[in-house]
JSON list of C-alpha atoms in Angstrom, two decimals:
[
{"chain": "A", "resi": 11, "resn": "UNK", "atom": "CA", "xyz": [11.70, 0.78, 20.06]},
{"chain": "A", "resi": 12, "resn": "UNK", "atom": "CA", "xyz": [15.44, 1.21, 20.21]},
{"chain": "A", "resi": 13, "resn": "UNK", "atom": "CA", "xyz": [17.43, -1.80, 21.42]},
{"chain": "A", "resi": 14, "resn": "UNK", "atom": "CA", "xyz": [18.69, -1.66, 24.98]},
{"chain": "A", "resi": 15, "resn": "UNK", "atom": "CA", "xyz": [22.27, -2.51, 25.83]},
{"chain": "A", "resi": 16, "resn": "UNK", "atom": "CA", "xyz": [22.37, -3.96, 29.30]},
{"chain": "A", "resi": 17, "resn": "UNK", "atom": "CA", "xyz": [25.40, -5.18, 31.23]},
{"chain": "A", "resi": 18, "resn": "UNK", "atom": "CA", "xyz": [24.05, -6.06, 34.69]},
{"chain": "A", "resi": 19, "resn": "UNK", "atom": "CA", "xyz": [25.88, -7.36, 37.73]},
{"chain": "A", "resi": 20, "resn": "UNK", "atom": "CA", "xyz": [29.66, -7.18, 38.15]},
{"chain": "A", "resi": 21, "resn": "UNK", "atom": "CA", "xyz": [30.21, -5.88, 34.61]},
{"chain": "A", "resi": 22, "resn": "UNK", "atom": "CA", "xyz": [27.96, -2.89, 35.24]},
{"chain": "A", "resi": 23, "resn": "UNK", "atom": "CA", "xyz": [29.69, -2.18, 38.55]},
{"chain": "A", "resi": 24, "resn": "UNK", "atom": "CA", "xyz": [33.12, -2.35, 36.93]},
{"chain": "A", "resi": 25, "resn": "UNK", "atom": "CA", "xyz": [32.00, 0.00, 34.17]},
{"chain": "A", "resi": 26, "resn": "UNK", "atom": "CA", "xyz": [30.67, 2.48, 36.74]},
{"chain": "A", "resi": 27, "resn": "UNK", "atom": "CA", "xyz": [34.01, 2.35, 38.57]},
{"chain": "A", "resi": 28, "resn": "UNK", "atom": "CA", "xyz": [35.86, 3.00, 35.31]},
{"chain": "A", "resi": 29, "resn": "UNK", "atom": "CA", "xyz": [33.72, 6.03, 34.58]},
{"chain": "A", "resi": 30, "resn": "UNK", "atom": "CA", "xyz": [34.46, 7.36, 38.07]},
{"chain": "A", "resi": 31, "resn": "UNK", "atom": "CA", "xyz": [38.18, 6.80, 37.50]},
{"chain": "A", "resi": 32, "resn": "UNK", "atom": "CA", "xyz": [38.12, 8.64, 34.18]},
{"chain": "A", "resi": 33, "resn": "UNK", "atom": "CA", "xyz": [36.12, 11.51, 35.63]},
{"chain": "A", "resi": 34, "resn": "UNK", "atom": "CA", "xyz": [38.60, 11.83, 38.49]},
{"chain": "A", "resi": 35, "resn": "UNK", "atom": "CA", "xyz": [41.61, 11.82, 36.15]},
{"chain": "A", "resi": 36, "resn": "UNK", "atom": "CA", "xyz": [40.05, 14.36, 33.79]},
{"chain": "A", "resi": 37, "resn": "UNK", "atom": "CA", "xyz": [39.47, 16.74, 36.68]},
{"chain": "A", "resi": 38, "resn": "UNK", "atom": "CA", "xyz": [43.22, 16.72, 37.27]},
{"chain": "A", "resi": 39, "resn": "UNK", "atom": "CA", "xyz": [44.73, 16.63, 33.78]},
{"chain": "A", "resi": 40, "resn": "UNK", "atom": "CA", "xyz": [44.20, 16.19, 30.06]},
{"chain": "A", "resi": 41, "resn": "UNK", "atom": "CA", "xyz": [44.12, 12.58, 28.92]},
{"chain": "A", "resi": 42, "resn": "UNK", "atom": "CA", "xyz": [45.83, 11.63, 25.67]},
{"chain": "A", "resi": 43, "resn": "UNK", "atom": "CA", "xyz": [44.18, 9.59, 22.91]},
{"chain": "A", "resi": 44, "resn": "UNK", "atom": "CA", "xyz": [46.16, 7.52, 20.45]},
{"chain": "A", "resi": 45, "resn": "UNK", "atom": "CA", "xyz": [46.75, 8.51, 16.82]},
{"chain": "A", "resi": 46, "resn": "UNK", "atom": "CA", "xyz": [45.50, 7.11, 13.54]},
{"chain": "A", "resi": 47, "resn": "UNK", "atom": "CA", "xyz": [45.18, 3.37, 13.04]},
{"chain": "A", "resi": 48, "resn": "UNK", "atom": "CA", "xyz": [44.93, 3.37, 9.23]},
{"chain": "A", "resi": 49, "resn": "UNK", "atom": "CA", "xyz": [48.21, 5.19, 8.67]},
{"chain": "A", "resi": 50, "resn": "UNK", "atom": "CA", "xyz": [50.01, 2.76, 10.96]},
{"chain": "A", "resi": 51, "resn": "UNK", "atom": "CA", "xyz": [48.52, -0.22, 9.14]},
{"chain": "A", "resi": 52, "resn": "UNK", "atom": "CA", "xyz": [49.64, 1.22, 5.79]},
{"chain": "A", "resi": 53, "resn": "UNK", "atom": "CA", "xyz": [53.26, 1.08, 6.94]},
{"chain": "A", "resi": 54, "resn": "UNK", "atom": "CA", "xyz": [53.02, -2.72, 6.93]},
{"chain": "A", "resi": 55, "resn": "UNK", "atom": "CA", "xyz": [52.25, -2.84, 3.17]},
{"chain": "A", "resi": 56, "resn": "UNK", "atom": "CA", "xyz": [49.89, -5.77, 3.63]},
{"chain": "A", "resi": 57, "resn": "UNK", "atom": "CA", "xyz": [48.79, -7.87, 0.66]},
{"chain": "A", "resi": 58, "resn": "UNK", "atom": "CA", "xyz": [45.36, -9.22, -0.19]},
{"chain": "A", "resi": 59, "resn": "UNK", "atom": "CA", "xyz": [46.50, -12.54, 1.26]},
{"chain": "A", "resi": 60, "resn": "UNK", "atom": "CA", "xyz": [47.44, -10.85, 4.53]},
{"chain": "A", "resi": 61, "resn": "UNK", "atom": "CA", "xyz": [43.99, -9.35, 4.86]},
{"chain": "A", "resi": 62, "resn": "UNK", "atom": "CA", "xyz": [42.34, -12.69, 4.12]},
{"chain": "A", "resi": 63, "resn": "UNK", "atom": "CA", "xyz": [44.42, -14.80, 6.48]},
{"chain": "A", "resi": 64, "resn": "UNK", "atom": "CA", "xyz": [43.50, -18.49, 6.62]},
{"chain": "A", "resi": 65, "resn": "UNK", "atom": "CA", "xyz": [39.85, -17.99, 7.46]},
{"chain": "A", "resi": 66, "resn": "UNK", "atom": "CA", "xyz": [38.90, -15.95, 4.40]},
{"chain": "A", "resi": 67, "resn": "UNK", "atom": "CA", "xyz": [41.08, -17.54, 1.71]},
{"chain": "A", "resi": 68, "resn": "UNK", "atom": "CA", "xyz": [38.02, -18.42, -0.37]},
{"chain": "A", "resi": 69, "resn": "UNK", "atom": "CA", "xyz": [35.94, -15.31, 0.32]},
{"chain": "A", "resi": 70, "resn": "UNK", "atom": "CA", "xyz": [34.20, -14.12, -2.85]},
{"chain": "A", "resi": 71, "resn": "UNK", "atom": "CA", "xyz": [35.07, -10.40, -2.58]},
{"chain": "A", "resi": 72, "resn": "UNK", "atom": "CA", "xyz": [38.40, -8.55, -2.34]},
{"chain": "A", "resi": 73, "resn": "UNK", "atom": "CA", "xyz": [39.30, -7.78, 1.28]},
{"chain": "A", "resi": 74, "resn": "UNK", "atom": "CA", "xyz": [42.42, -5.64, 0.96]},
{"chain": "A", "resi": 75, "resn": "UNK", "atom": "CA", "xyz": [41.71, -2.31, 2.60]},
{"chain": "A", "resi": 76, "resn": "UNK", "atom": "CA", "xyz": [39.27, -3.73, 5.13]},
{"chain": "A", "resi": 77, "resn": "UNK", "atom": "CA", "xyz": [41.47, -2.70, 8.03]},
{"chain": "A", "resi": 78, "resn": "UNK", "atom": "CA", "xyz": [38.99, -3.77, 10.68]},
{"chain": "A", "resi": 79, "resn": "UNK", "atom": "CA", "xyz": [39.25, -7.39, 9.54]},
{"chain": "A", "resi": 80, "resn": "UNK", "atom": "CA", "xyz": [42.92, -7.41, 10.55]},
{"chain": "A", "resi": 81, "resn": "UNK", "atom": "CA", "xyz": [41.87, -7.71, 14.18]},
{"chain": "A", "resi": 82, "resn": "UNK", "atom": "CA", "xyz": [40.80, -11.24, 13.23]},
{"chain": "A", "resi": 83, "resn": "UNK", "atom": "CA", "xyz": [43.35, -12.17, 10.55]},
{"chain": "A", "resi": 84, "resn": "UNK", "atom": "CA", "xyz": [46.43, -10.25, 11.81]},
{"chain": "A", "resi": 85, "resn": "UNK", "atom": "CA", "xyz": [45.78, -9.55, 15.51]},
{"chain": "A", "resi": 86, "resn": "UNK", "atom": "CA", "xyz": [49.48, -9.33, 16.36]},
{"chain": "A", "resi": 87, "resn": "UNK", "atom": "CA", "xyz": [49.88, -6.31, 14.06]},
{"chain": "A", "resi": 88, "resn": "UNK", "atom": "CA", "xyz": [46.93, -4.51, 15.63]},
{"chain": "A", "resi": 89, "resn": "UNK", "atom": "CA", "xyz": [48.15, -5.37, 19.13]},
{"chain": "A", "resi": 90, "resn": "UNK", "atom": "CA", "xyz": [51.59, -3.99, 18.31]},
{"chain": "A", "resi": 91, "resn": "UNK", "atom": "CA", "xyz": [50.13, -0.72, 17.02]},
{"chain": "A", "resi": 92, "resn": "UNK", "atom": "CA", "xyz": [48.04, -0.29, 20.16]},
{"chain": "A", "resi": 93, "resn": "UNK", "atom": "CA", "xyz": [51.00, -1.03, 22.38]},
{"chain": "A", "resi": 94, "resn": "UNK", "atom": "CA", "xyz": [53.28, 1.40, 20.53]},
{"chain": "A", "resi": 95, "resn": "UNK", "atom": "CA", "xyz": [50.80, 4.22, 21.10]},
{"chain": "A", "resi": 96, "resn": "UNK", "atom": "CA", "xyz": [50.42, 3.31, 24.76]},
{"chain": "A", "resi": 97, "resn": "UNK", "atom": "CA", "xyz": [54.17, 3.15, 25.34]},
{"chain": "A", "resi": 98, "resn": "UNK", "atom": "CA", "xyz": [54.48, 6.57, 23.69]},
{"chain": "A", "resi": 99, "resn": "UNK", "atom": "CA", "xyz": [52.18, 7.99, 26.35]},
{"chain": "A", "resi": 100, "resn": "UNK", "atom": "CA", "xyz": [48.60, 7.50, 25.17]},
{"chain": "A", "resi": 101, "resn": "UNK", "atom": "CA", "xyz": [46.17, 7.05, 28.05]},
{"chain": "A", "resi": 102, "resn": "UNK", "atom": "CA", "xyz": [43.44, 5.65, 25.82]},
{"chain": "A", "resi": 103, "resn": "UNK", "atom": "CA", "xyz": [43.60, 3.52, 22.68]},
{"chain": "A", "resi": 104, "resn": "UNK", "atom": "CA", "xyz": [40.75, 3.32, 20.20]},
{"chain": "A", "resi": 105, "resn": "UNK", "atom": "CA", "xyz": [39.65, -0.06, 18.92]},
{"chain": "A", "resi": 106, "resn": "UNK", "atom": "CA", "xyz": [40.26, -0.97, 15.29]},
{"chain": "A", "resi": 107, "resn": "UNK", "atom": "CA", "xyz": [36.54, -0.72, 14.51]},
{"chain": "A", "resi": 108, "resn": "UNK", "atom": "CA", "xyz": [36.03, 2.45, 12.48]},
{"chain": "A", "resi": 109, "resn": "UNK", "atom": "CA", "xyz": [34.08, 0.48, 9.84]},
{"chain": "A", "resi": 110, "resn": "UNK", "atom": "CA", "xyz": [32.87, -2.45, 11.91]},
{"chain": "A", "resi": 111, "resn": "UNK", "atom": "CA", "xyz": [29.13, -1.97, 11.52]},
{"chain": "A", "resi": 112, "resn": "UNK", "atom": "CA", "xyz": [27.11, -4.43, 9.47]},
{"chain": "A", "resi": 113, "resn": "UNK", "atom": "CA", "xyz": [26.32, -1.50, 7.16]},
{"chain": "A", "resi": 114, "resn": "UNK", "atom": "CA", "xyz": [29.95, -0.71, 6.34]},
{"chain": "A", "resi": 115, "resn": "UNK", "atom": "CA", "xyz": [31.03, -4.36, 6.22]},
{"chain": "A", "resi": 116, "resn": "UNK", "atom": "CA", "xyz": [28.35, -5.15, 3.63]},
{"chain": "A", "resi": 117, "resn": "UNK", "atom": "CA", "xyz": [30.68, -3.67, 1.02]},
{"chain": "A", "resi": 118, "resn": "UNK", "atom": "CA", "xyz": [32.98, -6.63, 1.67]},
{"chain": "A", "resi": 119, "resn": "UNK", "atom": "CA", "xyz": [30.24, -9.22, 2.05]},
{"chain": "A", "resi": 120, "resn": "UNK", "atom": "CA", "xyz": [31.07, -9.48, 5.76]},
{"chain": "A", "resi": 121, "resn": "UNK", "atom": "CA", "xyz": [28.03, -7.90, 7.38]},
{"chain": "A", "resi": 122, "resn": "UNK", "atom": "CA", "xyz": [27.55, -11.10, 9.41]},
{"chain": "A", "resi": 123, "resn": "UNK", "atom": "CA", "xyz": [30.94, -10.47, 11.04]},
{"chain": "A", "resi": 124, "resn": "UNK", "atom": "CA", "xyz": [30.01, -7.15, 12.69]},
{"chain": "A", "resi": 125, "resn": "UNK", "atom": "CA", "xyz": [29.56, -8.31, 16.28]},
{"chain": "A", "resi": 126, "resn": "UNK", "atom": "CA", "xyz": [32.62, -10.54, 16.13]},
{"chain": "A", "resi": 127, "resn": "UNK", "atom": "CA", "xyz": [34.82, -7.83, 14.62]},
{"chain": "A", "resi": 128, "resn": "UNK", "atom": "CA", "xyz": [33.93, -5.44, 17.42]},
{"chain": "A", "resi": 129, "resn": "UNK", "atom": "CA", "xyz": [34.35, -7.97, 20.20]},
{"chain": "A", "resi": 130, "resn": "UNK", "atom": "CA", "xyz": [37.68, -9.27, 18.91]},
{"chain": "A", "resi": 131, "resn": "UNK", "atom": "CA", "xyz": [39.01, -5.76, 18.27]},
{"chain": "A", "resi": 132, "resn": "UNK", "atom": "CA", "xyz": [38.08, -4.69, 21.78]},
{"chain": "A", "resi": 133, "resn": "UNK", "atom": "CA", "xyz": [39.78, -7.78, 23.18]},
{"chain": "A", "resi": 134, "resn": "UNK", "atom": "CA", "xyz": [43.00, -7.00, 21.29]},
{"chain": "A", "resi": 135, "resn": "UNK", "atom": "CA", "xyz": [43.00, -3.40, 22.51]},
{"chain": "A", "resi": 136, "resn": "UNK", "atom": "CA", "xyz": [42.14, -4.52, 26.04]},
{"chain": "A", "resi": 137, "resn": "UNK", "atom": "CA", "xyz": [45.07, -6.93, 26.08]},
{"chain": "A", "resi": 138, "resn": "UNK", "atom": "CA", "xyz": [47.46, -4.19, 24.96]},
{"chain": "A", "resi": 139, "resn": "UNK", "atom": "CA", "xyz": [46.09, -1.76, 27.56]},
{"chain": "A", "resi": 140, "resn": "UNK", "atom": "CA", "xyz": [46.33, -4.33, 30.34]},
{"chain": "A", "resi": 141, "resn": "UNK", "atom": "CA", "xyz": [49.87, -5.31, 29.36]},
{"chain": "A", "resi": 142, "resn": "UNK", "atom": "CA", "xyz": [51.11, -1.72, 29.36]},
{"chain": "A", "resi": 143, "resn": "UNK", "atom": "CA", "xyz": [49.28, -1.05, 32.62]},
{"chain": "A", "resi": 144, "resn": "UNK", "atom": "CA", "xyz": [51.19, -3.97, 34.16]},
{"chain": "A", "resi": 145, "resn": "UNK", "atom": "CA", "xyz": [54.50, -2.88, 32.66]},
{"chain": "A", "resi": 146, "resn": "UNK", "atom": "CA", "xyz": [54.28, 0.80, 33.64]},
{"chain": "A", "resi": 147, "resn": "UNK", "atom": "CA", "xyz": [52.02, 0.84, 36.67]},
{"chain": "A", "resi": 148, "resn": "UNK", "atom": "CA", "xyz": [49.88, 3.50, 34.98]},
{"chain": "A", "resi": 149, "resn": "UNK", "atom": "CA", "xyz": [46.36, 2.40, 34.10]},
{"chain": "A", "resi": 150, "resn": "UNK", "atom": "CA", "xyz": [45.41, 2.60, 30.42]},
{"chain": "A", "resi": 151, "resn": "UNK", "atom": "CA", "xyz": [41.95, 2.52, 28.90]},
{"chain": "A", "resi": 152, "resn": "UNK", "atom": "CA", "xyz": [40.13, 1.33, 25.78]},
{"chain": "A", "resi": 153, "resn": "UNK", "atom": "CA", "xyz": [37.69, 3.41, 23.75]},
{"chain": "A", "resi": 154, "resn": "UNK", "atom": "CA", "xyz": [35.34, 1.52, 21.45]},
{"chain": "A", "resi": 155, "resn": "UNK", "atom": "CA", "xyz": [35.53, 3.43, 18.16]},
{"chain": "A", "resi": 156, "resn": "UNK", "atom": "CA", "xyz": [32.23, 3.86, 16.30]},
{"chain": "A", "resi": 157, "resn": "UNK", "atom": "CA", "xyz": [32.64, 5.49, 12.89]},
{"chain": "A", "resi": 158, "resn": "UNK", "atom": "CA", "xyz": [30.18, 7.23, 10.59]},
{"chain": "A", "resi": 159, "resn": "UNK", "atom": "CA", "xyz": [29.25, 4.26, 8.34]},
{"chain": "A", "resi": 160, "resn": "UNK", "atom": "CA", "xyz": [29.06, 4.79, 4.60]},
{"chain": "A", "resi": 161, "resn": "UNK", "atom": "CA", "xyz": [25.40, 5.84, 4.68]},
{"chain": "A", "resi": 162, "resn": "UNK", "atom": "CA", "xyz": [23.85, 9.17, 5.60]},
{"chain": "A", "resi": 163, "resn": "UNK", "atom": "CA", "xyz": [20.39, 10.09, 6.86]},
{"chain": "A", "resi": 164, "resn": "UNK", "atom": "CA", "xyz": [20.56, 13.78, 5.96]},
{"chain": "A", "resi": 165, "resn": "UNK", "atom": "CA", "xyz": [21.76, 13.70, 2.37]},
{"chain": "A", "resi": 166, "resn": "UNK", "atom": "CA", "xyz": [20.48, 11.76, -0.60]},
{"chain": "A", "resi": 167, "resn": "UNK", "atom": "CA", "xyz": [23.06, 9.68, -2.47]},
{"chain": "A", "resi": 168, "resn": "UNK", "atom": "CA", "xyz": [21.20, 10.59, -5.67]},
{"chain": "A", "resi": 169, "resn": "UNK", "atom": "CA", "xyz": [21.36, 14.08, -7.19]},
{"chain": "A", "resi": 170, "resn": "UNK", "atom": "CA", "xyz": [18.25, 13.29, -9.20]},
{"chain": "A", "resi": 171, "resn": "UNK", "atom": "CA", "xyz": [16.27, 12.28, -6.09]},
{"chain": "A", "resi": 172, "resn": "UNK", "atom": "CA", "xyz": [17.01, 14.65, -3.20]},
{"chain": "A", "resi": 173, "resn": "UNK", "atom": "CA", "xyz": [14.23, 13.03, -1.14]},
{"chain": "A", "resi": 174, "resn": "UNK", "atom": "CA", "xyz": [15.75, 9.53, -1.37]},
{"chain": "A", "resi": 175, "resn": "UNK", "atom": "CA", "xyz": [17.64, 7.91, 1.52]},
{"chain": "A", "resi": 176, "resn": "UNK", "atom": "CA", "xyz": [19.49, 4.59, 1.29]},
{"chain": "A", "resi": 177, "resn": "UNK", "atom": "CA", "xyz": [19.27, 3.90, 5.03]},
{"chain": "A", "resi": 178, "resn": "UNK", "atom": "CA", "xyz": [16.63, 4.35, 7.74]},
{"chain": "A", "resi": 179, "resn": "UNK", "atom": "CA", "xyz": [17.02, 5.61, 11.28]},
{"chain": "A", "resi": 180, "resn": "UNK", "atom": "CA", "xyz": [16.01, 2.23, 12.71]},
{"chain": "A", "resi": 181, "resn": "UNK", "atom": "CA", "xyz": [18.52, 0.39, 10.52]},
{"chain": "A", "resi": 182, "resn": "UNK", "atom": "CA", "xyz": [21.30, 2.62, 11.82]},
{"chain": "A", "resi": 183, "resn": "UNK", "atom": "CA", "xyz": [20.13, 2.10, 15.40]},
{"chain": "A", "resi": 184, "resn": "UNK", "atom": "CA", "xyz": [20.31, -1.67, 14.95]},
{"chain": "A", "resi": 185, "resn": "UNK", "atom": "CA", "xyz": [23.77, -1.49, 13.38]},
{"chain": "A", "resi": 186, "resn": "UNK", "atom": "CA", "xyz": [25.23, 0.80, 16.05]},
{"chain": "A", "resi": 187, "resn": "UNK", "atom": "CA", "xyz": [23.63, -1.21, 18.86]},
{"chain": "A", "resi": 188, "resn": "UNK", "atom": "CA", "xyz": [25.20, -4.41, 17.52]},
{"chain": "A", "resi": 189, "resn": "UNK", "atom": "CA", "xyz": [28.56, -2.65, 17.33]},
{"chain": "A", "resi": 190, "resn": "UNK", "atom": "CA", "xyz": [28.25, -1.30, 20.86]},
{"chain": "A", "resi": 191, "resn": "UNK", "atom": "CA", "xyz": [27.39, -4.73, 22.25]},
{"chain": "A", "resi": 192, "resn": "UNK", "atom": "CA", "xyz": [30.47, -6.24, 20.66]},
{"chain": "A", "resi": 193, "resn": "UNK", "atom": "CA", "xyz": [32.73, -3.47, 21.92]},
{"chain": "A", "resi": 194, "resn": "UNK", "atom": "CA", "xyz": [31.44, -3.66, 25.48]},
{"chain": "A", "resi": 195, "resn": "UNK", "atom": "CA", "xyz": [31.50, -7.45, 25.53]},
{"chain": "A", "resi": 196, "resn": "UNK", "atom": "CA", "xyz": [35.11, -7.30, 24.35]},
{"chain": "A", "resi": 197, "resn": "UNK", "atom": "CA", "xyz": [36.17, -5.04, 27.19]},
{"chain": "A", "resi": 198, "resn": "UNK", "atom": "CA", "xyz": [35.90, -1.43, 25.96]},
{"chain": "A", "resi": 199, "resn": "UNK", "atom": "CA", "xyz": [35.75, 1.08, 28.81]},
{"chain": "A", "resi": 200, "resn": "UNK", "atom": "CA", "xyz": [33.95, 3.79, 26.87]},
{"chain": "A", "resi": 201, "resn": "UNK", "atom": "CA", "xyz": [32.27, 4.24, 23.50]},
{"chain": "A", "resi": 202, "resn": "UNK", "atom": "CA", "xyz": [33.68, 6.88, 21.16]},
{"chain": "A", "resi": 203, "resn": "UNK", "atom": "CA", "xyz": [31.39, 8.07, 18.36]},
{"chain": "A", "resi": 204, "resn": "UNK", "atom": "CA", "xyz": [33.85, 9.66, 15.95]},
{"chain": "A", "resi": 205, "resn": "UNK", "atom": "CA", "xyz": [34.28, 11.39, 12.61]},
{"chain": "A", "resi": 206, "resn": "UNK", "atom": "CA", "xyz": [30.54, 11.57, 11.97]},
{"chain": "A", "resi": 207, "resn": "UNK", "atom": "CA", "xyz": [29.73, 14.28, 9.44]},
{"chain": "A", "resi": 208, "resn": "UNK", "atom": "CA", "xyz": [25.95, 13.81, 9.61]},
{"chain": "A", "resi": 209, "resn": "UNK", "atom": "CA", "xyz": [24.26, 15.05, 12.78]},
{"chain": "A", "resi": 210, "resn": "UNK", "atom": "CA", "xyz": [21.26, 12.82, 12.08]},
{"chain": "A", "resi": 211, "resn": "UNK", "atom": "CA", "xyz": [23.56, 9.80, 12.12]},
{"chain": "A", "resi": 212, "resn": "UNK", "atom": "CA", "xyz": [25.14, 11.05, 15.34]},
{"chain": "A", "resi": 213, "resn": "UNK", "atom": "CA", "xyz": [21.72, 11.29, 16.99]},
{"chain": "A", "resi": 214, "resn": "UNK", "atom": "CA", "xyz": [21.31, 7.56, 16.47]},
{"chain": "A", "resi": 215, "resn": "UNK", "atom": "CA", "xyz": [23.88, 6.88, 19.17]},
{"chain": "A", "resi": 216, "resn": "UNK", "atom": "CA", "xyz": [21.79, 8.85, 21.68]},
{"chain": "A", "resi": 217, "resn": "UNK", "atom": "CA", "xyz": [19.08, 6.19, 21.51]},
{"chain": "A", "resi": 218, "resn": "UNK", "atom": "CA", "xyz": [21.15, 3.64, 23.39]},
{"chain": "A", "resi": 219, "resn": "UNK", "atom": "CA", "xyz": [23.95, 5.57, 25.08]}
]
């Protein structure tokens, strides 16, 4: 059975109100999403040490390039990027969580960080959105970004074994559900399943949306 993501009480009511707000706005005009996060991060030319921060100084694997980790180790940079997009006119910012599933983070030995990465990233984006809302008087929103992972259900990673799959449907469900919980607990208004090239992977999100 697929895991259920429940947010009862005031949180559920607030989420319902947000959906009504977004629906009302979209009936009147086009809403603008932010731009790329990775390209903005690259402009900072961060070192391995910057990615590690204090918490991961002794981590056994290289962490440079794990952009999602920067929400924990360099939150001010991520906050600044979000705020720049919002001040340029974006209505919605996407969380810095493109690779924040336990599946994708396993490459860095950080699969245990998945929930925390998503929650912290959503909190950083939420803070930026709230600050710009206060400064401009125009409400801004947070989309919890859920990327494709580095595994695919439809295509074998082995040319010699076209029947082989290195991930199961249920494993993907568990990983996406954990990500969604972190994003919602951190304050995301909506969940954005993005850049998924495998329709079988995309169907996973339907099990708990």
